Structure formats: structure tokens, C-alpha cells
Coordinates of C-alpha atoms in Angstrom, one line a residue:
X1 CA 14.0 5.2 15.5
X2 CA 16.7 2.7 14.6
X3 CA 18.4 3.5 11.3
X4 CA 18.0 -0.4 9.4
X5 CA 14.2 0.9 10.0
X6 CA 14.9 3.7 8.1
X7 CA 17.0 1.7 5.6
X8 CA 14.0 -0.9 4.9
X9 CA 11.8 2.3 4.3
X10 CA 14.0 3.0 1.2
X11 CA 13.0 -0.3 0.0
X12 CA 9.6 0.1 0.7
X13 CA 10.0 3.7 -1.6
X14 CA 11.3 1.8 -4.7
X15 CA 8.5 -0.4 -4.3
X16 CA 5.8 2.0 -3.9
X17 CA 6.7 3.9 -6.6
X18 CA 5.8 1.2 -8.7
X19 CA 2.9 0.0 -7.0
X20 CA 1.1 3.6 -7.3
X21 CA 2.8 5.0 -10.5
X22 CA 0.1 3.3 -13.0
X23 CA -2.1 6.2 -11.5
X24 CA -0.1 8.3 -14.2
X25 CA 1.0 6.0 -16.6
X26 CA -2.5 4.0 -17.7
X27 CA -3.4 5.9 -20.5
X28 CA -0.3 5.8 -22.8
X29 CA 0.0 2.2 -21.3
X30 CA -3.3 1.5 -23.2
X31 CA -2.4 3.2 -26.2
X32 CA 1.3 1.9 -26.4
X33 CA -0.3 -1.9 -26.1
X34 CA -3.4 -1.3 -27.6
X35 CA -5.8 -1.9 -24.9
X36 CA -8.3 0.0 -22.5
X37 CA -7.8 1.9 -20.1
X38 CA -10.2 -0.3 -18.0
X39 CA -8.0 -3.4 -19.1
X40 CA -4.6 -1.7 -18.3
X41 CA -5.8 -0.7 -15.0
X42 CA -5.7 -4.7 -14.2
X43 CA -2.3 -4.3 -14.1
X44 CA -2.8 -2.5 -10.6
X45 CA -4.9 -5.5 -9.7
X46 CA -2.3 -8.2 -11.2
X47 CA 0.7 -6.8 -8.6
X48 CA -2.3 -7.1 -5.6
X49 CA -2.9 -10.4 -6.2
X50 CA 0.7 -11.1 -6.2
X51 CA 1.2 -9.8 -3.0
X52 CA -1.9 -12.0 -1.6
X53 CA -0.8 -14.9 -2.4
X54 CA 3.1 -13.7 -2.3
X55 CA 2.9 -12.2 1.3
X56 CA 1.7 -15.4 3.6
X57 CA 3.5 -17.8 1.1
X58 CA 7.3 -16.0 1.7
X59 CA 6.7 -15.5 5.5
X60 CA 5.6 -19.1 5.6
X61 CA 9.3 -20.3 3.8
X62 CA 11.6 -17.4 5.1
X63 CA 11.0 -18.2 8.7
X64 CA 14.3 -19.9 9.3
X65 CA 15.8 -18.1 6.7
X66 CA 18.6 -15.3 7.1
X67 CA 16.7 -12.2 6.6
X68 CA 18.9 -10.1 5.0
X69 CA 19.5 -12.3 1.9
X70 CA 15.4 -12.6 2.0
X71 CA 15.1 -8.9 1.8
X72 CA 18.0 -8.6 -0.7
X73 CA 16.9 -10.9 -2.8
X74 CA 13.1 -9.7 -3.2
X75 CA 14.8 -6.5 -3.8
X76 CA 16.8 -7.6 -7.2
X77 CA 13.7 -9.8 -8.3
X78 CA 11.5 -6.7 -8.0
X79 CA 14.4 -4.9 -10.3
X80 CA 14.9 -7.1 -12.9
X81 CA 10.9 -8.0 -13.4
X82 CA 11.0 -3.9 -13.9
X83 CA 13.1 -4.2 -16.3
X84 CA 11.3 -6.7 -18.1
X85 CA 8.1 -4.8 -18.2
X86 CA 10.4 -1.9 -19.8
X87 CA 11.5 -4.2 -22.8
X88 CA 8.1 -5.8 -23.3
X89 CA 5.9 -5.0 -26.9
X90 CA 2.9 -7.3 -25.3
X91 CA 0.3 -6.8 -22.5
X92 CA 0.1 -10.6 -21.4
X93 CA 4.3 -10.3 -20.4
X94 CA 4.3 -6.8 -18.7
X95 CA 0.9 -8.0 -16.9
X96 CA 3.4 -11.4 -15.8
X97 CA 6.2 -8.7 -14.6
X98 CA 3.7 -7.3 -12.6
X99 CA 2.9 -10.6 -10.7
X100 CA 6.6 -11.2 -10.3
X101 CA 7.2 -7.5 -9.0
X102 CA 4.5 -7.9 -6.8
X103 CA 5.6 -11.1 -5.0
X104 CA 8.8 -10.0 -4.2
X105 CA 7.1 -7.2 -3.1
X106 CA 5.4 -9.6 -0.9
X107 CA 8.5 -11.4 0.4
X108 CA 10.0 -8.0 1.1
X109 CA 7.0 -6.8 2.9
X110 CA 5.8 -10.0 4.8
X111 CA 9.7 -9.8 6.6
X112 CA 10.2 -5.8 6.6
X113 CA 6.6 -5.3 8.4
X114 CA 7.7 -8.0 11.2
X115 CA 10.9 -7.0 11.4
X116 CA 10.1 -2.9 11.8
X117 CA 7.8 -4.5 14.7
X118 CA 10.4 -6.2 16.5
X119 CA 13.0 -3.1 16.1
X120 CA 11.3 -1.4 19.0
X121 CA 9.3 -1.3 21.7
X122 CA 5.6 -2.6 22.0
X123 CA 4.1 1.0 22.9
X124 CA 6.4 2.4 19.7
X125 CA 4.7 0.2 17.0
X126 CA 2.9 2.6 15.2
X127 CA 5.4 4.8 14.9
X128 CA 7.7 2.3 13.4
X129 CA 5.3 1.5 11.2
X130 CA 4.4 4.9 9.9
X131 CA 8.4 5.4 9.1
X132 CA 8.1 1.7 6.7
X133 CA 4.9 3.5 5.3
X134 CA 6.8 6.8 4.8
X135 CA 8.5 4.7 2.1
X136 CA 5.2 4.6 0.4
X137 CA 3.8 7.7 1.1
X138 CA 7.2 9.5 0.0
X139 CA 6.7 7.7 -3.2
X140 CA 3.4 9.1 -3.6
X141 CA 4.8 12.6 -3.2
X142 CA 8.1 11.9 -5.2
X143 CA 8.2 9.2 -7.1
X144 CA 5.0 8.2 -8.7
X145 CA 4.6 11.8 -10.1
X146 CA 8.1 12.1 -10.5
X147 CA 7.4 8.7 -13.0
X148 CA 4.5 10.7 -14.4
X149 CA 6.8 13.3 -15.4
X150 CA 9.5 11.1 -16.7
X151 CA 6.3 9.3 -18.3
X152 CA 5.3 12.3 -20.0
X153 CA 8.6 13.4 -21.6
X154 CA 10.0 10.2 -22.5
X155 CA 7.3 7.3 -22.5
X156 CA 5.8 4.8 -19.7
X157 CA 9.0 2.4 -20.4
X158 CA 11.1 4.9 -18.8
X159 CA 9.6 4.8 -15.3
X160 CA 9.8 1.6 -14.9
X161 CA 13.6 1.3 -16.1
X162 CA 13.9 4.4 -12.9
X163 CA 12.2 1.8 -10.4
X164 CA 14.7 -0.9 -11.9
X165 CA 17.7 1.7 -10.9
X166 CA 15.9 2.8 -7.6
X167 CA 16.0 -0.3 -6.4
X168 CA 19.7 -0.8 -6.5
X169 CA 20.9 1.7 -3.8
X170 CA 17.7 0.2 -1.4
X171 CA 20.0 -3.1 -2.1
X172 CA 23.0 -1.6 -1.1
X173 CA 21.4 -0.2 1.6
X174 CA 20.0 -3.5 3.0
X175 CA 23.5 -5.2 2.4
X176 CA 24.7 -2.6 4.7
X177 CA 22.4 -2.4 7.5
X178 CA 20.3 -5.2 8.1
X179 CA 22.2 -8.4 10.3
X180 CA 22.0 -11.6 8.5
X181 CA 19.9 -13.0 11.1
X182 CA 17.1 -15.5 10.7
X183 CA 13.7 -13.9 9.9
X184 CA 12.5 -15.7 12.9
X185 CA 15.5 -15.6 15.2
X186 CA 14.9 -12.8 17.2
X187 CA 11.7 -13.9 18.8
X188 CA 11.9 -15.7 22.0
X189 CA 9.7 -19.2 21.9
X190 CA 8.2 -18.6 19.2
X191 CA 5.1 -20.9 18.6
X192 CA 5.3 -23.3 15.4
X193 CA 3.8 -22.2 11.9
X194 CA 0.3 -24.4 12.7
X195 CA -0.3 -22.1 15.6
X196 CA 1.1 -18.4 14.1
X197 CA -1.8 -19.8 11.2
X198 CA -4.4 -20.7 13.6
X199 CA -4.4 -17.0 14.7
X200 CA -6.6 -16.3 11.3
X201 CA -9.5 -18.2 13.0
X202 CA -9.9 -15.1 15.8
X203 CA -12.2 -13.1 14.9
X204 CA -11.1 -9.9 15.7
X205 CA -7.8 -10.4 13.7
X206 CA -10.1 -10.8 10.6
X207 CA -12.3 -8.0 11.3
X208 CA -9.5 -5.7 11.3
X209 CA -8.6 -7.4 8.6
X210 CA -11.7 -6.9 6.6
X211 CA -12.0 -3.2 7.4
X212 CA -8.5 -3.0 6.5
X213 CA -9.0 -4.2 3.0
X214 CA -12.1 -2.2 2.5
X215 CA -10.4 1.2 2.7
X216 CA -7.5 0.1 0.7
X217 CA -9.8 -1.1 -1.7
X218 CA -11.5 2.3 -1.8
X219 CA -7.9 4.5 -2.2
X220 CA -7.0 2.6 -5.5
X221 CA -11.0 2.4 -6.8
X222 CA -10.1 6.1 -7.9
X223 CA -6.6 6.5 -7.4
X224 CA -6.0 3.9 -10.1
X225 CA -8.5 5.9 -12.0
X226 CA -7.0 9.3 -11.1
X227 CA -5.6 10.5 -14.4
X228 CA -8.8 10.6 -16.1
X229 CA -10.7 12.5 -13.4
X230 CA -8.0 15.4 -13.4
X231 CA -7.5 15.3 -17.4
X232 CA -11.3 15.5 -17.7
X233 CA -11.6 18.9 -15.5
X234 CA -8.7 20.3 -15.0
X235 CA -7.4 19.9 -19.2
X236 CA -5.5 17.7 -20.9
X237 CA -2.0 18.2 -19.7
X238 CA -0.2 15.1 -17.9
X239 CA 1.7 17.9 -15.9
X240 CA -1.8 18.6 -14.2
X241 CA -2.1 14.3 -13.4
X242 CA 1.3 15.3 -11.6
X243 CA 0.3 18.0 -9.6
X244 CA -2.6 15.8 -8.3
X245 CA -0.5 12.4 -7.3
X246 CA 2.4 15.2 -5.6
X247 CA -1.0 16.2 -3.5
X248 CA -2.6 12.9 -2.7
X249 CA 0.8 12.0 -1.8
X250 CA 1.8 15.0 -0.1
X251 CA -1.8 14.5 2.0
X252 CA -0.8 10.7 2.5
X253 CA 3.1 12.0 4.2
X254 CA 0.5 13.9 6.7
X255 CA -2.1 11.2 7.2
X256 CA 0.1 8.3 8.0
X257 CA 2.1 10.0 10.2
X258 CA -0.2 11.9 12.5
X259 CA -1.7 8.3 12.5
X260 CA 1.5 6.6 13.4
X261 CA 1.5 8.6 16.6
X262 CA -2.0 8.2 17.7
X263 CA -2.9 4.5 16.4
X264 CA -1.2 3.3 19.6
X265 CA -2.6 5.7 22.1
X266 CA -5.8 6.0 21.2
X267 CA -7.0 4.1 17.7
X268 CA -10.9 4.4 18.2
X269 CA -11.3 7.7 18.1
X270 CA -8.2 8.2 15.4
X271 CA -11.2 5.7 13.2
X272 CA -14.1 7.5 14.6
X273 CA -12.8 11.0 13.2
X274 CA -11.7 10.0 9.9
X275 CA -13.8 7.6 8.7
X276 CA -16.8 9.7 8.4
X277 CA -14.6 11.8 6.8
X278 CA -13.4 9.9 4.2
X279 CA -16.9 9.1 3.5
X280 CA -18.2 12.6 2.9
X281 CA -15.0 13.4 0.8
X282 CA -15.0 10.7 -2.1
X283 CA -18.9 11.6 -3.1
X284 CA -17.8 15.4 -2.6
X285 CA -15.0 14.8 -4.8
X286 CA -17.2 13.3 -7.2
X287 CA -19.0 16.1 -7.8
X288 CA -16.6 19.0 -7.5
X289 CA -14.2 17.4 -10.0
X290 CA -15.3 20.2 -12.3
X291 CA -13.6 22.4 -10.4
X292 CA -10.3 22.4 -10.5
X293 CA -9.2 23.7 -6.9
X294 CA -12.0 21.7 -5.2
X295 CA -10.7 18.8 -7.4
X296 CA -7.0 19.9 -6.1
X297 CA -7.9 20.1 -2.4
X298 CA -10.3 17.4 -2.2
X299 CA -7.5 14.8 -3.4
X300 CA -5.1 16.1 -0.6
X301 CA -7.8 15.8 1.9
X302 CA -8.4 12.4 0.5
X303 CA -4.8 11.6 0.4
X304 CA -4.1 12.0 4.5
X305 CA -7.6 10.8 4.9
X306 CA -7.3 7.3 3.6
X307 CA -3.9 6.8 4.9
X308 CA -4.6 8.0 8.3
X309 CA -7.4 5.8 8.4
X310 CA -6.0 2.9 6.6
X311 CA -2.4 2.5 8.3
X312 CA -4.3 2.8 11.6
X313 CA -6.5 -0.4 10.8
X314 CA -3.3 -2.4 9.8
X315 CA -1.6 -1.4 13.0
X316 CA -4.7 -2.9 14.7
X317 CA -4.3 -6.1 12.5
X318 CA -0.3 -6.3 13.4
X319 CA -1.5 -5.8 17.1
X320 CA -4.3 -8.3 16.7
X321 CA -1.5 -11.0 15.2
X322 CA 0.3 -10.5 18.2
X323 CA 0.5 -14.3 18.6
X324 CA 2.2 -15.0 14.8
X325 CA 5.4 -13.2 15.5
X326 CA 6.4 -14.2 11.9
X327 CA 3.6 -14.0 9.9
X328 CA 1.9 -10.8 11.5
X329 CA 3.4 -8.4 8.5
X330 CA 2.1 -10.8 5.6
X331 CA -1.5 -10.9 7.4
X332 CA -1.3 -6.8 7.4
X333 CA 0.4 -7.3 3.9
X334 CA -2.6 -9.2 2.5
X335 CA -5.3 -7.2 4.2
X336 CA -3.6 -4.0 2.2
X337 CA -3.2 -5.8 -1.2
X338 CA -6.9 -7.7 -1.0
X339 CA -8.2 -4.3 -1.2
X340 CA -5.9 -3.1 -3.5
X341 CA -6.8 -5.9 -6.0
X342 CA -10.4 -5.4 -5.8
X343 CA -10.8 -2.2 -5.6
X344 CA -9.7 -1.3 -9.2
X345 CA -11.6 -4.0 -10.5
X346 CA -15.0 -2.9 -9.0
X347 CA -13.9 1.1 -10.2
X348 CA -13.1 -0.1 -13.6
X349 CA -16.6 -2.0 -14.1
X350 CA -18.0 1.9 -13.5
X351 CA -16.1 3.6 -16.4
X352 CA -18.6 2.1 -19.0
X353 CA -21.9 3.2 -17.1
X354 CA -23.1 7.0 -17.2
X355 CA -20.7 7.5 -14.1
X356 CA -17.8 8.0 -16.8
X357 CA -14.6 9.1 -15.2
X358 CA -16.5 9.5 -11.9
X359 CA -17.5 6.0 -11.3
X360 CA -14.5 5.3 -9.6
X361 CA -15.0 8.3 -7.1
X362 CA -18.2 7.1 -6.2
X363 CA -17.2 3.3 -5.5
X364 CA -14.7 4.6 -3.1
X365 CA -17.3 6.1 -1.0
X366 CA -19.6 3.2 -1.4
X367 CA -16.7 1.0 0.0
X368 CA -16.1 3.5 2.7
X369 CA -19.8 3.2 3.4
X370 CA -19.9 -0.5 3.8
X371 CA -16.5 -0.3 5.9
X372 CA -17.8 2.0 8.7
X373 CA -21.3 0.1 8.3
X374 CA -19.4 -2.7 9.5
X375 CA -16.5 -1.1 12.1
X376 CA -19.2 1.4 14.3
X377 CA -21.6 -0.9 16.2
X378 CA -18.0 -2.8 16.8
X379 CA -15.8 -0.3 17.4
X380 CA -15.1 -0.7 21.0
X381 CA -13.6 -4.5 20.0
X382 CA -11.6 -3.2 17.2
X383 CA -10.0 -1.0 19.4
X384 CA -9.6 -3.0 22.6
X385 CA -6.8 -4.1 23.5
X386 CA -4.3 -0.8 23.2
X387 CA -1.0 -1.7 22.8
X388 CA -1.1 -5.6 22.6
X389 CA 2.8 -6.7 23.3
X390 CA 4.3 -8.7 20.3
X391 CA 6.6 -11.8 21.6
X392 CA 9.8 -11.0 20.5

């Protein structure tokens, strides 16, 4: 793999150890600003919708921009809306920072994704994009309960002042190894915007779409929502909240990449294996929280599970948008962050109701269900196709 691939991926760290570090930060967020848990866990929502609406929007503009002052740019705006959000007293401004972080996460994303595409080979997709999602799932394992820790000992403020510093060598990094060439240079003939857009009509591109947001919606339904779960059973130590993201993101490291190598060869059965998996594990996890190595385990399982599945479906959508050579990453961007805005919404409409704590587990599998309700009788056109050659 080419090392600005590499170099984008510690970009994509920064950034995903903000997106998934509310997981352990939500309850002294709600104390410090005096609101719910519930209500603080829209914060996880806010940066998704950002990156909807962010995603299309900066692939749209950037096209016949340079691309390395687009991804160096998004890069300092995510930093200093961190820092922000680390001097704030009020949950209406850190829930702004949030939006802001999260569309120049979009701009970042909607170029890196297409770019990491057109880095290598057609047949060698999927593996470049499970090393830009390594970023993220690195950041599960590291960062986000490295924040949690940092959280702990000196206050939710502090994490987000380390993303604002993380961000800086990713910067660096970019300055050094990306060329300054247009975002939509590098691909021969490509077609205008009206056509790249006219791709969203297909329907296979929006089924793989659909399916894509579904699972992402289920991860952050309870990984959101994963602090109270472990605090409730396994005791009231944040250092136990830690243990659980290192494991989720541990199990997310080996889910994406076993699917990086296999999306390409062979995607149905990668979905056929793991999706009825994930959809015995989140009830299973529901009811074993009690128990703290089941509870342990189960979120590992869950971890690889979701990620396996869910970076497989967006490799499908970025092989689907084969004919929007510029605005394939902010359709697979969007897919991602549609779930991950709605999923946390639906979870946090559970923690009133009898459910409790749990109500989150059991939406995830209910959003599983509905996925793979949809994606079986139609899995042999998902998956056609193989290795669909993006114009470069």
C-alpha cells in the first residue's frame, strides 16, 4: 500500500477518535452541562448530520480544487472547532462545534475515500479501504479509551483539547505527503457533476446504501450508549467503560480487516456469515450484560462483527458509484453517517422505557433485523458485479 494512504489514515485516526469518544465521555458531559444523558448523546447525532450534509456538499465544491489544501484545511477546522468545544460552559455551542467538526470531517472524508480508491488498483479497493478505516478502528482501540482515561482523571474538556493536538501532526503529515493535485485531476474523462449525481437514481447504489446505513445505525444505537451498560454490570468505575471501547475497538481492528481482504473477492458470503451474526449477538448481549465476561466478550465479538459487516457494504457502495469518480467517497461517507445520526436517536428514545440501559442493545438488533430482512432475498444483486473498475 502506498504510504500518502497510510498518511490520510492518520487523519482519519484524529477524527475517529472524536467521532467515537462520547461513548466514554456522556455521562460527566451531562453532568458538567446539566443535561441528560439522552440529550448529550445528540451530540453523537449532531457530528452525523454534519457529515450528511457536509460529505456530498465538499465533494461537490472540491472537485477542481487542489486536494491537499482541501484535506489540510478540513484538518485545522476539525482542530480548532475541538478546541472550542473544550472552552465552552454551554450545550447549544459544544453541540455547534460538533457540527463544525463534523463537516470538516465530511470534506476530509468525501476526498480521502476517493482518493484511497484511486491510489491503487481496482481488484485492491478493499484493502485500501480497510487501511483508511484502520484510522478509525485504531481509534477505537487507542484513542477513544485512551480519551476515556484522560476523561476520567482530568475531565471531558481534556479529550477533546488531545483531538485538537492529534490533529496537528495528521496536518503535517498531509503537508508532506499528499501532491497538491486537483481532487478531480487524476481521473481520465471524467463525466460532469449532473451525471456523477444521476448515479443516486440506480438502484442498486441506494440499496447498498440503505443496508449500509442500517448497520451503522445499529453500531452507535448502543455504542453511544455503551458506558451505561458496562457501569450498570460490571461497577461503577470509568476504567471498566475503558476496557470495553479497547475491546470493541480491538474486535473492530479484526473485523475491518479480515473484511478488507475478502469484500473484493467474495462480498456475499463475507454478508451472508456475519450478518446473522450480528443479529444473534446484540439481543445476546442484551441479556448477558449482567455478566461481566459475557458482557466483555460479547462487545468484542460485536466490535469485528459490525465492522466486518459494515465496511463490506460501503465497499459495495464505492463499487456501485463506480461511475461518480468524485463523489463515490461522500455517497459511502453519507451512507455511514445517516446511520450514525439515527441510530442514537432511536437508542436514546429506549432509555426511558423499562428497557433501561438495555434499550439500546436491543435496537441494534432490531436494525440488524430489518437490514438482513431487506439484503437476503437480494443478495445475489448486492453482490454482483465483483470488482467493478473505478475510471480513474
Amino acid at each position: 500500500m502506498p504510504l500518502p494512504l497510510y498518511l490520510l489514515a492518520l487523519a482519519v485516526f484524529a477524527m475517529g477518535t472524536s467521532e467515537f469518544m462520547l461513548a466514554g465521555l456522556l455521562p460527566d458531559i451531562a453532568s458538567d452541562l446539566d443535561v441528560t444523558v439522552g440529550t448529550a448523546g445528540v451530540l453523537t447525532s449532531a457530528f452525523a448530520i454534519g457529515v450528511i450534509v457536509g460529505a456530498p456538499l465538499v465533494a461537490a465544491l472540491a472537485r477542481d480544487w487542489p486536494r491537499r489544501p482541501v484535506l489540510l484545511g478540513s484538518v485545522l477546522v476539525f482542530a480548532a472547532a475541538h478546541a472550542v468545544g473544550a472552552v465552552t460552559t454551554g450545550f447549544p455551542i459544544l453541540f455547534a462545534t460538533r457540527v463544525v467538526a463534523a463537516l470538516a470531517n465530511a470534506g476530509f472524508l468525501a476526498v480521502a475515500l476517493t482518493a484511497a480508491a484511486s491510489l491503487v488498483p481496482p481488484d485492491r479497493k478493499g484493502r485500501a479501504l480497510a487501511v483508511l478505516l484502520s484510522g478509525t478502528t485504531v481509534a477505537t482501540i487507542a484513542g477513544v479509551p485512551g480519551g476515556s482515561v484522560l476523561g476520567t482523571a482530568l475531565g471531558w474538556r481534556a479529550t477533546f483539547w488531545a483531538v485538537a493536538a492529534l490533529c496537528l501532526p495528521a496536518a503535517l503529515g498531509i503537508l508532506k505527503g499528499i501532491s497538491a493535485g486537483s481532487y478531480g485531476a487524476e481521473v481520465t474523462g471524467r463525466p460532469a457533476l449532473r451525471a456523477e449525481l444521476a448515479q443516486l437514481a440506480r438502484p442498486r447504489l441506494l440499496l447498498v446504501m440503505l443496508l449500509g446505513a442500517l448497520v451503522n445505525s445499529a453500531t452507535f444505537a448502543s455504542l453511544t450508549f455503551l458506558a451505561p451498560v458496562v457501569t450498570g454490570s460490571a461497577g461503577p468505575g470509568g476504567m471498566w467503560v475503558s476496557v470495553a471501547l479497547v475491546l470493541f475497538g480491538a474486535g473492530s481492528f479484526v473485523g475491518v480487516t479480515v473484511a478488507g481482504r475478502l469484500s473484493d473477492r467474495s462480498p456475499g458470503p463475507a454478508i451472508a456469515v456475519t450478518g446473522p451474526l450480528l443479529l444473534i449477538g446484540w439481543p445476546a448481549l442484551a441479556v448477558l450484560a449482567h455478566e461481566p465476561v459475557a458482557l466483555f466478550t460479547l462487545v468484542f465479538v460485536q466490535g469485528a462483527l459490525s465492522f466486518a459487516l459494515g465496511s463490506t457494504l460501503i465497499t459495495r457502495v464505492l463499487h456501485e458509484a463506480a461511475g461518480a469518480p468524485t463523489m463515490a467517497g461522500s455517497y459511502a461517507t453519507a451512507a455511514l453517517n445517516v446511520g450514525a445520526a439515527v441510530g442514537p436517536v432511536v437508542a436514546a428514545a429506549t432509555l426511558g422505557t423499562e428497557a433501561g440501559a438495555l434499550g439500546p442493545l436491543w435496537t441494534s438488533g432490531l436494525l440488524v433485523a430489518v437490514a438482513l430482512l431487506i439484503a437476503f432475498p437480494l443478495l445475489t444483486v448486492i453482490t454482483a458485479g465483483g470488482s467493478a473498475e473505478v475510471p480513474r
